[in-house]
mmCIF file with all atom_site columns, C-alpha atoms in Angstrom:
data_model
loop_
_atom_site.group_PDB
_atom_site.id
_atom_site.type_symbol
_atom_site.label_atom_id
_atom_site.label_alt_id
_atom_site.label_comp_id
_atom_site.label_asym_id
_atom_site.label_entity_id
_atom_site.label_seq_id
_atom_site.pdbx_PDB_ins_code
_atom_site.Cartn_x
_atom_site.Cartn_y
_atom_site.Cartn_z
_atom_site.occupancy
_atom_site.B_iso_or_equiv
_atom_site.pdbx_formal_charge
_atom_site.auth_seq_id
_atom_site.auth_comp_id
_atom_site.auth_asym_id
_atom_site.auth_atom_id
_atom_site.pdbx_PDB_model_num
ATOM 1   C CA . UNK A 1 1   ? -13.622 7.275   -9.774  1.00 0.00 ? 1   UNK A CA 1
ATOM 2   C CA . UNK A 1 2   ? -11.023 8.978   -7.853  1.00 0.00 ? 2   UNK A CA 1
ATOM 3   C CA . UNK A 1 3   ? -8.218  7.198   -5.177  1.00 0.00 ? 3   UNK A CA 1
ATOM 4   C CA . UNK A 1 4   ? -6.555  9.822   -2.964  1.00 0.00 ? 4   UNK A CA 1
ATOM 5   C CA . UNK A 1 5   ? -3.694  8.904   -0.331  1.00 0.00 ? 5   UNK A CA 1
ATOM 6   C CA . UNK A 1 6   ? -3.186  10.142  2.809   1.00 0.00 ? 6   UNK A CA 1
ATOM 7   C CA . UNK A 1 7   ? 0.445   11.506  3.786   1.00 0.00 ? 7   UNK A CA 1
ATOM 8   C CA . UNK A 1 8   ? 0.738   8.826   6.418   1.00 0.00 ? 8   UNK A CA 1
ATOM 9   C CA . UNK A 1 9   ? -0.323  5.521   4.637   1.00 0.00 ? 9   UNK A CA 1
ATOM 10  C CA . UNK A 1 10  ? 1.760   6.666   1.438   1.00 0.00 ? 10  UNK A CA 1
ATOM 11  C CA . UNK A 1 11  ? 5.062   7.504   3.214   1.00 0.00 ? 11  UNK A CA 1
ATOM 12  C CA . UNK A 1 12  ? 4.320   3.527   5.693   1.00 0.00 ? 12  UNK A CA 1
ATOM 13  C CA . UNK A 1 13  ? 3.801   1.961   2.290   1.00 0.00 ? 13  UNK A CA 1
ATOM 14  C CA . UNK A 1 14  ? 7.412   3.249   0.793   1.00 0.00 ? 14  UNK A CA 1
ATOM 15  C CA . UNK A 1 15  ? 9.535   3.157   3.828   1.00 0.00 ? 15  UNK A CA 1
ATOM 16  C CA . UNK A 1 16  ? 8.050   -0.658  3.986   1.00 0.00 ? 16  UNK A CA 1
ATOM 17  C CA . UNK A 1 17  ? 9.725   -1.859  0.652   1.00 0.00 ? 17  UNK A CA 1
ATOM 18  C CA . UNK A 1 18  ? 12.890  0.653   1.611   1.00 0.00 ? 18  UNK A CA 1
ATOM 19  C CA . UNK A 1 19  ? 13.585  -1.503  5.040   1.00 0.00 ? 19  UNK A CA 1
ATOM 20  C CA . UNK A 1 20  ? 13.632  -4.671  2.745   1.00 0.00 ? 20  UNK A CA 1
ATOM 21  C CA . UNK A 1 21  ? 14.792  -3.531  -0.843  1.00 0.00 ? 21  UNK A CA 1
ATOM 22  C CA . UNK A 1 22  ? 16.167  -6.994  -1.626  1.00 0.00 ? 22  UNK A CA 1
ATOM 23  C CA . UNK A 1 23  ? 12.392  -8.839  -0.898  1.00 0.00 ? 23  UNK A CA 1
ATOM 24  C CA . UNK A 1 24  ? 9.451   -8.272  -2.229  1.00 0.00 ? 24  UNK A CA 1
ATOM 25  C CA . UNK A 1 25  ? 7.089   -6.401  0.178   1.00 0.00 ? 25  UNK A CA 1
ATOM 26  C CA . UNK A 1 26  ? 3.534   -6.684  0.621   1.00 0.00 ? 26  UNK A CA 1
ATOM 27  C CA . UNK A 1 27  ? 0.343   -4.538  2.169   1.00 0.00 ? 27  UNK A CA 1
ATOM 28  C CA . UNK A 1 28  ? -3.076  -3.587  2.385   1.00 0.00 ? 28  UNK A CA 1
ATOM 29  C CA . UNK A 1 29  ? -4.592  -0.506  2.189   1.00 0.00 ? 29  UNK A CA 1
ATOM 30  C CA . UNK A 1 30  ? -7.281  1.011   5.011   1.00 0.00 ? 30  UNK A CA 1
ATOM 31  C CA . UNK A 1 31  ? -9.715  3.413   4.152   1.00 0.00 ? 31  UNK A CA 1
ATOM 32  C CA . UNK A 1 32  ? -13.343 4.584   3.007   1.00 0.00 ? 32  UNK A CA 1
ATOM 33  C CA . UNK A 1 33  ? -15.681 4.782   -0.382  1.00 0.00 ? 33  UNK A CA 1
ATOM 34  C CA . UNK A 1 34  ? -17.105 8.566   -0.416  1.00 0.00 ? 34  UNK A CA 1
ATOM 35  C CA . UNK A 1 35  ? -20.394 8.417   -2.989  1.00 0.00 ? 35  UNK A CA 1
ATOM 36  C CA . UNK A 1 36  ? -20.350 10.802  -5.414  1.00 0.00 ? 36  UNK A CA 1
ATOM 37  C CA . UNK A 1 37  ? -22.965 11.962  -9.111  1.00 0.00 ? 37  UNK A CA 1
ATOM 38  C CA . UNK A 1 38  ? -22.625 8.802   -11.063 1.00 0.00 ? 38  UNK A CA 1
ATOM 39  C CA . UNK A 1 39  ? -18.871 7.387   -10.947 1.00 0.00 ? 39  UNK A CA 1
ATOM 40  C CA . UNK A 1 40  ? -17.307 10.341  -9.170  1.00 0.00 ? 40  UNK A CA 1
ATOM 41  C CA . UNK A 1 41  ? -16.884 8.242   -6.046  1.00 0.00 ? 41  UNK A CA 1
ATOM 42  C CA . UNK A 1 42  ? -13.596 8.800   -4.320  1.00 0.00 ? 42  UNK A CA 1
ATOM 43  C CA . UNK A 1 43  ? -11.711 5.933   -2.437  1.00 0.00 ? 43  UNK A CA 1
ATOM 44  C CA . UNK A 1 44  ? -9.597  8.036   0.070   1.00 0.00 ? 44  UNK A CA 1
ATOM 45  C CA . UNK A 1 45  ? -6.997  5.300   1.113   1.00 0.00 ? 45  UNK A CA 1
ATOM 46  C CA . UNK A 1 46  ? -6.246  6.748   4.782   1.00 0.00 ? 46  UNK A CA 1
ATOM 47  C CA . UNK A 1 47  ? -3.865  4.404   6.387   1.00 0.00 ? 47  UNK A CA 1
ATOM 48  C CA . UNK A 1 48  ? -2.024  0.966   5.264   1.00 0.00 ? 48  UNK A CA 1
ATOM 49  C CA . UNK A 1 49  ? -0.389  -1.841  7.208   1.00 0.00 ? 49  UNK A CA 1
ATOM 50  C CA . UNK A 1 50  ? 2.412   -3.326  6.220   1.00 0.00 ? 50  UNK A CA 1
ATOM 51  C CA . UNK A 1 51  ? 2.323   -7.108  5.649   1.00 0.00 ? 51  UNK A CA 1
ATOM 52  C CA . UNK A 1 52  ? 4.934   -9.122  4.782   1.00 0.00 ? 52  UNK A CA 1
ATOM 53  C CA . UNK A 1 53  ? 8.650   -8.827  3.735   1.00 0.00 ? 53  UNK A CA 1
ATOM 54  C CA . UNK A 1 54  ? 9.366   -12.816 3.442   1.00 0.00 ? 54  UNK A CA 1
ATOM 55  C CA . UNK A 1 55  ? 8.190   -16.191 1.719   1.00 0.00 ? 55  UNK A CA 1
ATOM 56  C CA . UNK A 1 56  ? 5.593   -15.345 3.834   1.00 0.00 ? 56  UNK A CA 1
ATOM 57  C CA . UNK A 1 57  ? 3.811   -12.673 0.951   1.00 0.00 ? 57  UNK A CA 1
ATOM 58  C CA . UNK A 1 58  ? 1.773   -15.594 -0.948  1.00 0.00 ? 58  UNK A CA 1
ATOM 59  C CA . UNK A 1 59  ? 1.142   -18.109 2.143   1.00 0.00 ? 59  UNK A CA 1
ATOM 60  C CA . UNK A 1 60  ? -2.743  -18.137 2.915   1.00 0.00 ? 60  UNK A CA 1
ATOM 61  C CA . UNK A 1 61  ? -2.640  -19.269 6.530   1.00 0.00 ? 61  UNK A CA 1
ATOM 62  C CA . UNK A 1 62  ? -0.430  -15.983 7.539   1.00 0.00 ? 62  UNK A CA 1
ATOM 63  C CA . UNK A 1 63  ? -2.341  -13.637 5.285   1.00 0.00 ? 63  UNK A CA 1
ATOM 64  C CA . UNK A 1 64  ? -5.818  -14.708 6.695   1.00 0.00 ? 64  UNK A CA 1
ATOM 65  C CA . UNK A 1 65  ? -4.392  -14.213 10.159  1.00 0.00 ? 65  UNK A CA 1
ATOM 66  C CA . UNK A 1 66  ? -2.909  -11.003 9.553   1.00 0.00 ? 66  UNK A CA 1
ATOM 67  C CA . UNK A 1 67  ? -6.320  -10.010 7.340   1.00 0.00 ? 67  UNK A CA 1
ATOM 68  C CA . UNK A 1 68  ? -8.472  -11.285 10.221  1.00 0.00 ? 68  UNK A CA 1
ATOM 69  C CA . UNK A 1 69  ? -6.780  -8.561  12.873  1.00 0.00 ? 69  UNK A CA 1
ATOM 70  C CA . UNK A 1 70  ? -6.940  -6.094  10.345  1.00 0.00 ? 70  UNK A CA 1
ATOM 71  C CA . UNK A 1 71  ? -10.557 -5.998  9.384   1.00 0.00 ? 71  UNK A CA 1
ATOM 72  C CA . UNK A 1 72  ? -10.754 -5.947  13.318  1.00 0.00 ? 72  UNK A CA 1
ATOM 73  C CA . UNK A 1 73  ? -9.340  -2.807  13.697  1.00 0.00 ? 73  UNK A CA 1
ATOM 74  C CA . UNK A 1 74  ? -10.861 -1.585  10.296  1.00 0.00 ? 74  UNK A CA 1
ATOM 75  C CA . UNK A 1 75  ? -14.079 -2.152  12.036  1.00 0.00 ? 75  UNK A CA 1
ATOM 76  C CA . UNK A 1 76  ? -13.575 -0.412  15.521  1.00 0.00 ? 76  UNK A CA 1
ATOM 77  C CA . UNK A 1 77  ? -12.010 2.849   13.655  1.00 0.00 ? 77  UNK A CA 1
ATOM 78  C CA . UNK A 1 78  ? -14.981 2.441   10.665  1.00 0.00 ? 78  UNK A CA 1
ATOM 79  C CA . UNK A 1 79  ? -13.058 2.035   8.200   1.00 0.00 ? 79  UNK A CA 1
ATOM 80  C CA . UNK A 1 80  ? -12.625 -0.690  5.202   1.00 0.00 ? 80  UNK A CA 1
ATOM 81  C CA . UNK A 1 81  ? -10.363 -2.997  3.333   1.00 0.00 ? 81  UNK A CA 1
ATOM 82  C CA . UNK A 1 82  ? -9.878  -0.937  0.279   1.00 0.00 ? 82  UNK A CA 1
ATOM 83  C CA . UNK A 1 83  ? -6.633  -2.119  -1.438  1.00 0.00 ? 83  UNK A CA 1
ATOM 84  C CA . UNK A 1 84  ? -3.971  -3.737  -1.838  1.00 0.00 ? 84  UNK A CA 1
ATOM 85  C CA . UNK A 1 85  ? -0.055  -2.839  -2.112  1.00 0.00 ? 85  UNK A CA 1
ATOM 86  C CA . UNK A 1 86  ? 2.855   -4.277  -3.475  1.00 0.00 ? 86  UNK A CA 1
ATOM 87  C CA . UNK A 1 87  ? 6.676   -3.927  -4.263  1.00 0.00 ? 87  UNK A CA 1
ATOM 88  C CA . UNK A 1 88  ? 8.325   -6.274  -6.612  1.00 0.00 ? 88  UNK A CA 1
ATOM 89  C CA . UNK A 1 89  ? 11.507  -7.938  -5.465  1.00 0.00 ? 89  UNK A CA 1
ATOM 90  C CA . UNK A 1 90  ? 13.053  -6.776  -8.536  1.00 0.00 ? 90  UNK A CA 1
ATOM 91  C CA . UNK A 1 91  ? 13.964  -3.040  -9.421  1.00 0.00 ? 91  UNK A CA 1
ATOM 92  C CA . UNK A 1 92  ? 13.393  -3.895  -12.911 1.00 0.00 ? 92  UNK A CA 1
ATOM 93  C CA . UNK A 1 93  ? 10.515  -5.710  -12.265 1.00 0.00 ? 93  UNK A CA 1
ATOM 94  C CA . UNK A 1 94  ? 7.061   -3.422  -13.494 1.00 0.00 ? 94  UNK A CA 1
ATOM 95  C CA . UNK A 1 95  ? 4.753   -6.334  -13.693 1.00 0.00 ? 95  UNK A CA 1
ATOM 96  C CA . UNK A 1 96  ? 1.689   -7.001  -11.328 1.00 0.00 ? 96  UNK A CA 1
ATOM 97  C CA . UNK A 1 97  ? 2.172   -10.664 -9.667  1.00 0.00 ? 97  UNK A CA 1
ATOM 98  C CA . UNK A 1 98  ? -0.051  -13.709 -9.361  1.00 0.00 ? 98  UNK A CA 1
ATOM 99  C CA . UNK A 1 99  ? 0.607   -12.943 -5.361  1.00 0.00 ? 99  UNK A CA 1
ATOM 100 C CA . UNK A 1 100 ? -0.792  -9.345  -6.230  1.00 0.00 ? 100 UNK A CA 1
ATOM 101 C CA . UNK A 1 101 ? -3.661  -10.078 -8.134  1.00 0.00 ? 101 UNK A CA 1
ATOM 102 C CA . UNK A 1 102 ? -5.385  -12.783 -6.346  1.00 0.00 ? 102 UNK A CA 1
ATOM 103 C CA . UNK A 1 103 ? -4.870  -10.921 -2.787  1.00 0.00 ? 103 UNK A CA 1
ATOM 104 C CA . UNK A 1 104 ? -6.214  -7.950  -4.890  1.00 0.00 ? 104 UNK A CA 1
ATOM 105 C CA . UNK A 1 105 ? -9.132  -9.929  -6.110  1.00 0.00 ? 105 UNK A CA 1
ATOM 106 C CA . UNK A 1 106 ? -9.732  -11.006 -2.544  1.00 0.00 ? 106 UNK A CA 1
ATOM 107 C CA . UNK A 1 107 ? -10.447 -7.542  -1.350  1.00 0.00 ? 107 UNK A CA 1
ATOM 108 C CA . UNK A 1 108 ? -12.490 -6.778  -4.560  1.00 0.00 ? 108 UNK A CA 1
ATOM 109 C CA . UNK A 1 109 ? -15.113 -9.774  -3.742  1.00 0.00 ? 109 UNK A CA 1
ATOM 110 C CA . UNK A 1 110 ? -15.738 -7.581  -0.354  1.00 0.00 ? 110 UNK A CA 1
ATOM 111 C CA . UNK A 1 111 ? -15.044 -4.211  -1.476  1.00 0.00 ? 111 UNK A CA 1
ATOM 112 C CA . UNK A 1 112 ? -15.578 -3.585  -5.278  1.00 0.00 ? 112 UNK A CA 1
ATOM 113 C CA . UNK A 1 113 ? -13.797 -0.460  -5.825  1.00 0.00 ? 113 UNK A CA 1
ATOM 114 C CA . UNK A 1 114 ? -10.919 -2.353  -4.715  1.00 0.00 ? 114 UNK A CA 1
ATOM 115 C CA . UNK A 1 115 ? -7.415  -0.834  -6.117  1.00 0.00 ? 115 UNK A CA 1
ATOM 116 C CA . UNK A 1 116 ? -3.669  -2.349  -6.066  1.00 0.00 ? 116 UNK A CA 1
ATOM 117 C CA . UNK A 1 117 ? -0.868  0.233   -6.031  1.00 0.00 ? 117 UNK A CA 1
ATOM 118 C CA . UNK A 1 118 ? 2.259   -0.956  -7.411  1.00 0.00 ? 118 UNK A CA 1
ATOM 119 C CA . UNK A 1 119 ? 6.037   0.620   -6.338  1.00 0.00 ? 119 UNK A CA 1
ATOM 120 C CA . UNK A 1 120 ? 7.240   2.336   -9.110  1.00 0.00 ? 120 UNK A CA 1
ATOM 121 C CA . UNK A 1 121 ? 11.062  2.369   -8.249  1.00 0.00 ? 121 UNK A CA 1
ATOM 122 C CA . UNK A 1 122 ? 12.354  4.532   -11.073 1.00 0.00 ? 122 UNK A CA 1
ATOM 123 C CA . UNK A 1 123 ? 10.161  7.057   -9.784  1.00 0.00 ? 123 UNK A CA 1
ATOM 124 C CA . UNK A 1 124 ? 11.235  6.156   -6.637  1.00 0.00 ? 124 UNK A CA 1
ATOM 125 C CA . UNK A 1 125 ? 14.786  6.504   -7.213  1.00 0.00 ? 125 UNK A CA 1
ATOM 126 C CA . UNK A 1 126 ? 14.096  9.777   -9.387  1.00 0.00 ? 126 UNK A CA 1
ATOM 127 C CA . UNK A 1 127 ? 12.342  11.711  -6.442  1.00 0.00 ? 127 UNK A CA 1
ATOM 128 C CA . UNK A 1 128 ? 15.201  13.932  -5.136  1.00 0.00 ? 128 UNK A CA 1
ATOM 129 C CA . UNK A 1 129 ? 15.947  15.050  -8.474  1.00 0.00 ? 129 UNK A CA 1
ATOM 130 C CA . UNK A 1 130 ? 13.094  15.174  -9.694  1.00 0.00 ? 130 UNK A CA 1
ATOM 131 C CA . UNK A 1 131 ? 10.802  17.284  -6.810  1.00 0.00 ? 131 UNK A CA 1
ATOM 132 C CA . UNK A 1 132 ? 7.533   15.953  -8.223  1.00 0.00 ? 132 UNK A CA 1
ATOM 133 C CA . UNK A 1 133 ? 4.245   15.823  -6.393  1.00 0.00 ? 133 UNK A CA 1
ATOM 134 C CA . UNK A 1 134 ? 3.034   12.737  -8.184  1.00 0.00 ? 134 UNK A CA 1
ATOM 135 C CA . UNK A 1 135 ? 3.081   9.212   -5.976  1.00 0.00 ? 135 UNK A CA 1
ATOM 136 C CA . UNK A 1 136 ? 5.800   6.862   -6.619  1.00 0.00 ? 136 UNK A CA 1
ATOM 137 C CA . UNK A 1 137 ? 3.317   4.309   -7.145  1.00 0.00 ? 137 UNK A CA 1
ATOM 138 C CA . UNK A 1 138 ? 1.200   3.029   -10.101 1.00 0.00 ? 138 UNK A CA 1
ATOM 139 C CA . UNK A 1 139 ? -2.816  2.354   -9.583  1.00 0.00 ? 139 UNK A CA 1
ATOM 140 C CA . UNK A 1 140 ? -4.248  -0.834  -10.875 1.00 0.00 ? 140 UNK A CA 1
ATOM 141 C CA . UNK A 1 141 ? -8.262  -0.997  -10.515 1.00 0.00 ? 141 UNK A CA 1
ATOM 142 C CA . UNK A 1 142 ? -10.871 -3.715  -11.693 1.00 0.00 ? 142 UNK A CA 1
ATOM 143 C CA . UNK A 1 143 ? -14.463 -3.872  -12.965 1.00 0.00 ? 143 UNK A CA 1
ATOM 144 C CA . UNK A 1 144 ? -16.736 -6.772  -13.125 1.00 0.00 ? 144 UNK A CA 1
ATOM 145 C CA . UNK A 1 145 ? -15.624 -10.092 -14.479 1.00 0.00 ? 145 UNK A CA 1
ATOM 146 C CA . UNK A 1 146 ? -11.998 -8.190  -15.825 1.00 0.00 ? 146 UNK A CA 1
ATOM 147 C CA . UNK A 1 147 ? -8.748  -7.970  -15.060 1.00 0.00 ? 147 UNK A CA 1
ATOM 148 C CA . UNK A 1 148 ? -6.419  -5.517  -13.576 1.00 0.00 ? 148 UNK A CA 1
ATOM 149 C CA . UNK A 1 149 ? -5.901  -2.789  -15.350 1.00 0.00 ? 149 UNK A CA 1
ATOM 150 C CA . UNK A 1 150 ? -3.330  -0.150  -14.956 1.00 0.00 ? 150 UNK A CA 1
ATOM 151 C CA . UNK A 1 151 ? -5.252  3.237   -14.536 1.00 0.00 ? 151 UNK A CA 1
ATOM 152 C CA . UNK A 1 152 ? -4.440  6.464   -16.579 1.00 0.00 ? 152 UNK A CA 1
ATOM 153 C CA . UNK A 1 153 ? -3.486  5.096   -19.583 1.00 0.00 ? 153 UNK A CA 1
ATOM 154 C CA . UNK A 1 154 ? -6.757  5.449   -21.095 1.00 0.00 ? 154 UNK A CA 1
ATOM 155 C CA . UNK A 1 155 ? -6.794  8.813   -19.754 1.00 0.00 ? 155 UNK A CA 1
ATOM 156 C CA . UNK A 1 156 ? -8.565  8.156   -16.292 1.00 0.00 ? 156 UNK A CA 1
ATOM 157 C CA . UNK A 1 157 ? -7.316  9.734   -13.293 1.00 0.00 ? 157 UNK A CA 1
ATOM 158 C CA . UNK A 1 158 ? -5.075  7.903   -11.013 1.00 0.00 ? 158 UNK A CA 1
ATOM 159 C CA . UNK A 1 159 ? -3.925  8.425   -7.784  1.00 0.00 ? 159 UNK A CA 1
ATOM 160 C CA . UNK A 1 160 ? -3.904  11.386  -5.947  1.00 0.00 ? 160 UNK A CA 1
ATOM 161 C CA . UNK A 1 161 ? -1.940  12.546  -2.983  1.00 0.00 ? 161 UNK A CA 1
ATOM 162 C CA . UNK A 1 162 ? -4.407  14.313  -0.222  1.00 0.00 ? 162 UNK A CA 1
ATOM 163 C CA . UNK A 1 163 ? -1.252  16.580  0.814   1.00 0.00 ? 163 UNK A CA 1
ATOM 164 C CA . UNK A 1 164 ? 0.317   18.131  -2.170  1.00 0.00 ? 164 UNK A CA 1
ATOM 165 C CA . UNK A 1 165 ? 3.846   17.946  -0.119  1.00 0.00 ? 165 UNK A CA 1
ATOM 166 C CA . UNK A 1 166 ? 4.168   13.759  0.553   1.00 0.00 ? 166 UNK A CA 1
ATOM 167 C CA . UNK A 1 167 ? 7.079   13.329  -1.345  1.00 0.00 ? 167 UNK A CA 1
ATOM 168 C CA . UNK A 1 168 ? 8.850   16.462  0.485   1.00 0.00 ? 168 UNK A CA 1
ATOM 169 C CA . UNK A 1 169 ? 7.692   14.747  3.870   1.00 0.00 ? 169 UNK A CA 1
ATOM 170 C CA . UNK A 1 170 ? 8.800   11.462  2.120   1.00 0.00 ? 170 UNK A CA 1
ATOM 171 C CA . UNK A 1 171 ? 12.621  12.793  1.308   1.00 0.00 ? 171 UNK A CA 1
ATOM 172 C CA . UNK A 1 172 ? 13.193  13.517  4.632   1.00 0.00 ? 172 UNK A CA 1
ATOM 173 C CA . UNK A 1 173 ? 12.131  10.584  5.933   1.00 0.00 ? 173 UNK A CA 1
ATOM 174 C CA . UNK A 1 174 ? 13.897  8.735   3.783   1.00 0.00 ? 174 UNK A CA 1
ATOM 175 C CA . UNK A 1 175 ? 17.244  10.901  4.742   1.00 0.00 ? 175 UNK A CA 1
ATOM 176 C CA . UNK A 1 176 ? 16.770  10.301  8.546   1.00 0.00 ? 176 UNK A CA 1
ATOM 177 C CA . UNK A 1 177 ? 16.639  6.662   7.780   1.00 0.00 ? 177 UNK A CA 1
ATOM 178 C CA . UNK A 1 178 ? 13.187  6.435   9.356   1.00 0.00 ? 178 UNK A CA 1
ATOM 179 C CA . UNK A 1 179 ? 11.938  3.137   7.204   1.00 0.00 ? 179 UNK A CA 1
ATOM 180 C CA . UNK A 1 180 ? 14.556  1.702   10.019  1.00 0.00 ? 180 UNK A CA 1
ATOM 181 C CA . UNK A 1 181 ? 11.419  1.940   12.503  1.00 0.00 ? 181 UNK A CA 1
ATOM 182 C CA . UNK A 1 182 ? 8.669   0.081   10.703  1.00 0.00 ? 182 UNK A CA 1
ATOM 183 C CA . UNK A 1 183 ? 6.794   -2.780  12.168  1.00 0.00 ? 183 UNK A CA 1
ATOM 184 C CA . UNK A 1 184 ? 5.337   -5.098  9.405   1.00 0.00 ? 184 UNK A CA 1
ATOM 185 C CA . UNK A 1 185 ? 2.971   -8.165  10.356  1.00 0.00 ? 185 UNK A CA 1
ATOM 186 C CA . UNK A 1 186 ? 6.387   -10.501 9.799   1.00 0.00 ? 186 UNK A CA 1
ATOM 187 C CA . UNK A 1 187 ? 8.377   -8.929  12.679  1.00 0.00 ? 187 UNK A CA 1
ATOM 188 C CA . UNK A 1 188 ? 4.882   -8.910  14.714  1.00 0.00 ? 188 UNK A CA 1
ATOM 189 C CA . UNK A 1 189 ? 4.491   -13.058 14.189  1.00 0.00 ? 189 UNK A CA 1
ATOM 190 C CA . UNK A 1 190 ? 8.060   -12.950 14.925  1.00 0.00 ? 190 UNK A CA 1
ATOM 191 C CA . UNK A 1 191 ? 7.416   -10.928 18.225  1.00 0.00 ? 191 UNK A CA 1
ATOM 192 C CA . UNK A 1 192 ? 4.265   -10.034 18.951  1.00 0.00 ? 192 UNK A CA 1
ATOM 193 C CA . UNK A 1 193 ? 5.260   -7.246  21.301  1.00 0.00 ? 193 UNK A CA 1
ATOM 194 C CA . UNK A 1 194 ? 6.216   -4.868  17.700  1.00 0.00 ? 194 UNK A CA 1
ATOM 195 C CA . UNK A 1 195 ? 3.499   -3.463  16.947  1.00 0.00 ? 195 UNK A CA 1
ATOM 196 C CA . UNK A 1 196 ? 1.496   -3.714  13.030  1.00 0.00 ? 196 UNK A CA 1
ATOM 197 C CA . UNK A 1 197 ? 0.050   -0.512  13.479  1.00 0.00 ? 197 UNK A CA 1
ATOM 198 C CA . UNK A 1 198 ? 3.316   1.595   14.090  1.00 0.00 ? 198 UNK A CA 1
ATOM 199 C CA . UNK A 1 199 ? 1.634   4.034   16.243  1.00 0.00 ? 199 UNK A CA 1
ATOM 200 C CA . UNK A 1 200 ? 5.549   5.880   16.844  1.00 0.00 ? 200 UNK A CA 1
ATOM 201 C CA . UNK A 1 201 ? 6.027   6.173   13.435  1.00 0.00 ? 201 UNK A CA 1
ATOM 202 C CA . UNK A 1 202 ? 5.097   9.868   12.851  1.00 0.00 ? 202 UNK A CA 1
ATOM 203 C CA . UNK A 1 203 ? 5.624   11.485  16.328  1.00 0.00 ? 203 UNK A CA 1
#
């Protein structure tokens, strides 16, 4: 099984947890299951919406509203539910969450290839030095009846950029102080004239 990113829902998902760096941050991930010969499926992950950047990120009643519009919209573009994203509130911090998990297992129960990307922030932080093509984020997927399971260290693949130059397109978002302009589902409660879907973002 394969999970590829688009440009766009990778660079929404980072500038997300830059805007708050002191919160944990909070997302889920839009996109489709292509079939492939046995398990050489890929899950191309094509946009993501930023959730929550408050104590909002583990309260039920604001995560089934914002997961009701979503799967909405996933519907009219068809597209699916197919993951889950998450930044710890912690630089340190390199564990997956309760919070992460059972929103992650949530998904899962309606889309079983199902994955949870995880902000890796020394990568992060490593990036302009560093000029590497890999995401800055680390893939967790499931199979029946198990638990999350960080993916590649048994060899697997993990998570693939679609466009080879994301983190160049990243870096200079990040220098023009774009993650300034993104709309999470908190600011849209909070005014629902800001729009969840950023359509701005990348003109």
């Amino acid at each position: 099984m394969k999970y590829e990113i688009g440009q766009n829902a990778y660079i929404k998902l980072v500038l997300h947890a830059l805007k708050h760096r002191t919160s944990a941050v909070n997302g889920v991930l839009v996109g489709r299951y292509i079939p492939g010969d046995g398990d050489n499926g890929v899950v191309q992950i094509s946009d993501a919406v930023p959730l929550f950047h408050s104590l909002q990120i583990g309260l039920l009643p604001s995560l089934e509203i914002a997961l009701l519009q979503i799967e909405e919209y996933c519907g009219d573009q068809g597209l699916n539910l197919v993951g889950y994203f998450h930044a710890n509130e912690r630089f340190d911090d390199y564990e997956l969450s309760n919070v992460a998990k059972n929103i992650g297992d949530h998904i899962y129960r309606y889309f079983p290839q199902a994955a949870i990307l995880l902000l890796d922030n020394k990568k992060l932080e490593a990036l302009s030095k560093a000029k590497d093509r890999n995401p800055v984020m680390q893939l967790y997927t499931r199979e029946a009846s198990r638990s999350w399971k960080l993916a590649g260290s048994d060899g697997s693949s993990g998570l693939i950029p679609r466009e080879p130059t994301s983190n160049i397109v990243l870096l200079d978002y990040i220098s023009s102080k774009k993650w300034k302009d993104i709309v999470d589902f908190d600011d849209h409660l909070d005014d629902i004239s800001r729009d969840w879907q950023n359509p701005e973002l990348f003109k």
